[in-house]
XYZ file of C-alpha atoms in Angstrom:
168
model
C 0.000 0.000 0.000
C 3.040 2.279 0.866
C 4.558 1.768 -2.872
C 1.069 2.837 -4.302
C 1.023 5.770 -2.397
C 4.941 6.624 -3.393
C 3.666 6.247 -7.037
C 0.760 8.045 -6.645
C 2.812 10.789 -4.888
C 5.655 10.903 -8.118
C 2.647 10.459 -10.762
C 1.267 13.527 -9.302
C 4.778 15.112 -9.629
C 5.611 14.472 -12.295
C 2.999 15.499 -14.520
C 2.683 18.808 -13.072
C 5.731 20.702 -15.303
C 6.011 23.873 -12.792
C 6.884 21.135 -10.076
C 9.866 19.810 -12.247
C 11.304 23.574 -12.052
C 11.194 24.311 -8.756
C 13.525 27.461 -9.110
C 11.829 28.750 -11.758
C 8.227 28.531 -10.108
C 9.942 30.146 -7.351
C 11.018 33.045 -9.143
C 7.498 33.408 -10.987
C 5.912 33.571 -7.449
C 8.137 36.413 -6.324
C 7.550 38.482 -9.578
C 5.091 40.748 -9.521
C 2.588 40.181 -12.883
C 3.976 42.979 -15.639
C 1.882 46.155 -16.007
C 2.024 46.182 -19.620
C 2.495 42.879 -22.240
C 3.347 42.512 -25.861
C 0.662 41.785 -28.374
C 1.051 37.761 -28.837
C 0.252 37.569 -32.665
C 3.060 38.892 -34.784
C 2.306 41.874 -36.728
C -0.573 42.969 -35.090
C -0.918 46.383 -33.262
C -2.729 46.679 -30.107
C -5.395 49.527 -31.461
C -6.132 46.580 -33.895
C -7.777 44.293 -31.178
C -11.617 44.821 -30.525
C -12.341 44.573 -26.929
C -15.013 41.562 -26.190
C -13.765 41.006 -22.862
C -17.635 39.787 -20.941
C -19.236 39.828 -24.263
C -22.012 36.715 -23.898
C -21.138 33.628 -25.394
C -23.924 31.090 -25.426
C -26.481 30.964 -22.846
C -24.419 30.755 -19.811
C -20.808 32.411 -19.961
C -19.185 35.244 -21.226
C -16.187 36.170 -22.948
C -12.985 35.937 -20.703
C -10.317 37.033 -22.796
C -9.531 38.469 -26.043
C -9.643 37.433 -29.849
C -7.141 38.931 -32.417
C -7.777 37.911 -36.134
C -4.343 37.599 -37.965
C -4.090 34.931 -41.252
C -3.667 31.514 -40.497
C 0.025 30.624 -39.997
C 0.527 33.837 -38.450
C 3.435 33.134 -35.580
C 1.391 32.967 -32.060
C 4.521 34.432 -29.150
C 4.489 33.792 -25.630
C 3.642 37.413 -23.724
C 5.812 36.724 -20.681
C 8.448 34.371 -19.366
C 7.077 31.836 -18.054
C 6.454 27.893 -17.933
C 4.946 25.801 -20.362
C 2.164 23.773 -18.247
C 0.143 22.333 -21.295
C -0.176 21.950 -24.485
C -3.098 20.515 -25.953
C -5.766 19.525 -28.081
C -9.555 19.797 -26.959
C -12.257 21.805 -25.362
C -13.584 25.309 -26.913
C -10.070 26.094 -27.141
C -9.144 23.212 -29.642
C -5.068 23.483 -30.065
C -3.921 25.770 -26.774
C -1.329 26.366 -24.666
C -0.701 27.299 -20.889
C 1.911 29.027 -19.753
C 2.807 29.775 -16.133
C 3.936 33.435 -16.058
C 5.063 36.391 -13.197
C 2.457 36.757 -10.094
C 1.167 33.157 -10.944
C -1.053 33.939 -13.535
C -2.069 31.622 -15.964
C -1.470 32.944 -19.925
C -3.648 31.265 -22.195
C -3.455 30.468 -25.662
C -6.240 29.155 -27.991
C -7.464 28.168 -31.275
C -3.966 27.692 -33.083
C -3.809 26.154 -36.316
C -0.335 24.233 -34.549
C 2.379 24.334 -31.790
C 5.743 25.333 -32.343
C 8.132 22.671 -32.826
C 8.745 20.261 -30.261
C 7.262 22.858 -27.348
C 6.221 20.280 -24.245
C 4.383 21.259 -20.527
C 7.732 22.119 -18.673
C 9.633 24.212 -21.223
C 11.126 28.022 -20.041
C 9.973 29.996 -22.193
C 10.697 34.279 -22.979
C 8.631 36.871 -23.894
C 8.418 36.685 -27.918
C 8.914 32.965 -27.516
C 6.973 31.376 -30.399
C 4.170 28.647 -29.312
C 2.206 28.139 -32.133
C 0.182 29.968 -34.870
C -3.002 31.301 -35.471
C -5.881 29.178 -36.616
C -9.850 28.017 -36.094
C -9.926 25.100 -34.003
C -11.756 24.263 -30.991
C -15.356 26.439 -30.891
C -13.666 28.707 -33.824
C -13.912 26.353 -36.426
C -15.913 28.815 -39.041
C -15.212 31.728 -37.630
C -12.163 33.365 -39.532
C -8.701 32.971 -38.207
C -7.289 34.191 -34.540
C -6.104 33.755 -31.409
C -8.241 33.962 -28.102
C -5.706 35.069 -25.526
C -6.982 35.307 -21.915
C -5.067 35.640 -18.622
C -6.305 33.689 -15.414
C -5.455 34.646 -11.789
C -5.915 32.602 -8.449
C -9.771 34.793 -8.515
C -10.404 34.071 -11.601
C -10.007 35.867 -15.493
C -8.885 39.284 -15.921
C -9.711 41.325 -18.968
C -5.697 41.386 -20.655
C -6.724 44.140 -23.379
C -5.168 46.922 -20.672
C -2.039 45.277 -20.743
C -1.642 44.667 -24.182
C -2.626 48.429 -25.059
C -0.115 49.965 -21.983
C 2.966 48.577 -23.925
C 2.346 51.070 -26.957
């Protein structure tokens, strides 16, 4: 019974990528979340994005993020260092990624036509880091191409449009 828990204990672990950098998740705890972030999609200005932060979205839930058309392929970067925590392939989202960034907020990344190369839950990434590019999957399949990019904190989302529009 002791050996199941152990494995139990290392299975849990080990599949949670901020726990295999402990110095790193120490350091994003300690940083304070950045005032002002750069757009994600490559070539895109921030005046560009239309704010639909708490627009409705079905019957019961809202908008919690933002959506910023760009043509498929365009390259998708990461707004803040951070840690990779997941990357993959479901949900309204479809093709996403989570990264782990300053303050312990949680920088999300959806509807991408593809991941960068070889990028894996526990990979350091940069700001301007590429993680994939823009596309329609998940819920967006139809709609034209972009990336929903939303930031979540321990109480919940948080509109990121300020952000994005304080770096210009």
């Amino acid at each position: 019974m002791l050996g199941l828990a152990a494995y139990a204990g290392m299975h849990w672990f080990w599949h949670r990528p901020e726990m295999r950098q402990p110095r790193l998740l120490a350091e994003l705890v300690r940083m304070p979340p950045p005032d002002a972030l750069p757009v994600p999609v490559e070539g895109v200005r921030p005046d560009a994005i239309a704010d639909t932060w708490g627009a409705p979205r079905g019957r019961d839930r809202t908008h919690q993020g933002v959506d910023i058309f760009a043509p498929r392929g365009t390259a998708v970067r990461s707004t803040t260092r951070g840690l990779v925590t997941s990357v993959r392939d479901g949900g309204l989202g479809g093709r996403q990624v989570w990264v782990l960034g300053p303050g312990r907020e949680r920088h999300y990344y959806a509807h991408l036509d593809d991941w960068a190369y070889a990028l894996a839950p526990g990979d350091v990434v940069e700001a301007g880091t590429t993680l994939g590019t823009v596309g329609t999957t998940g819920n967006a399949r139809g709609t034209p191409p972009h990336l929903h990019y939303g930031i979540y904190t321990g109480n919940g989302p948080i509109d990121p449009l300020p952000r994005l529009r304080a770096r210009h």
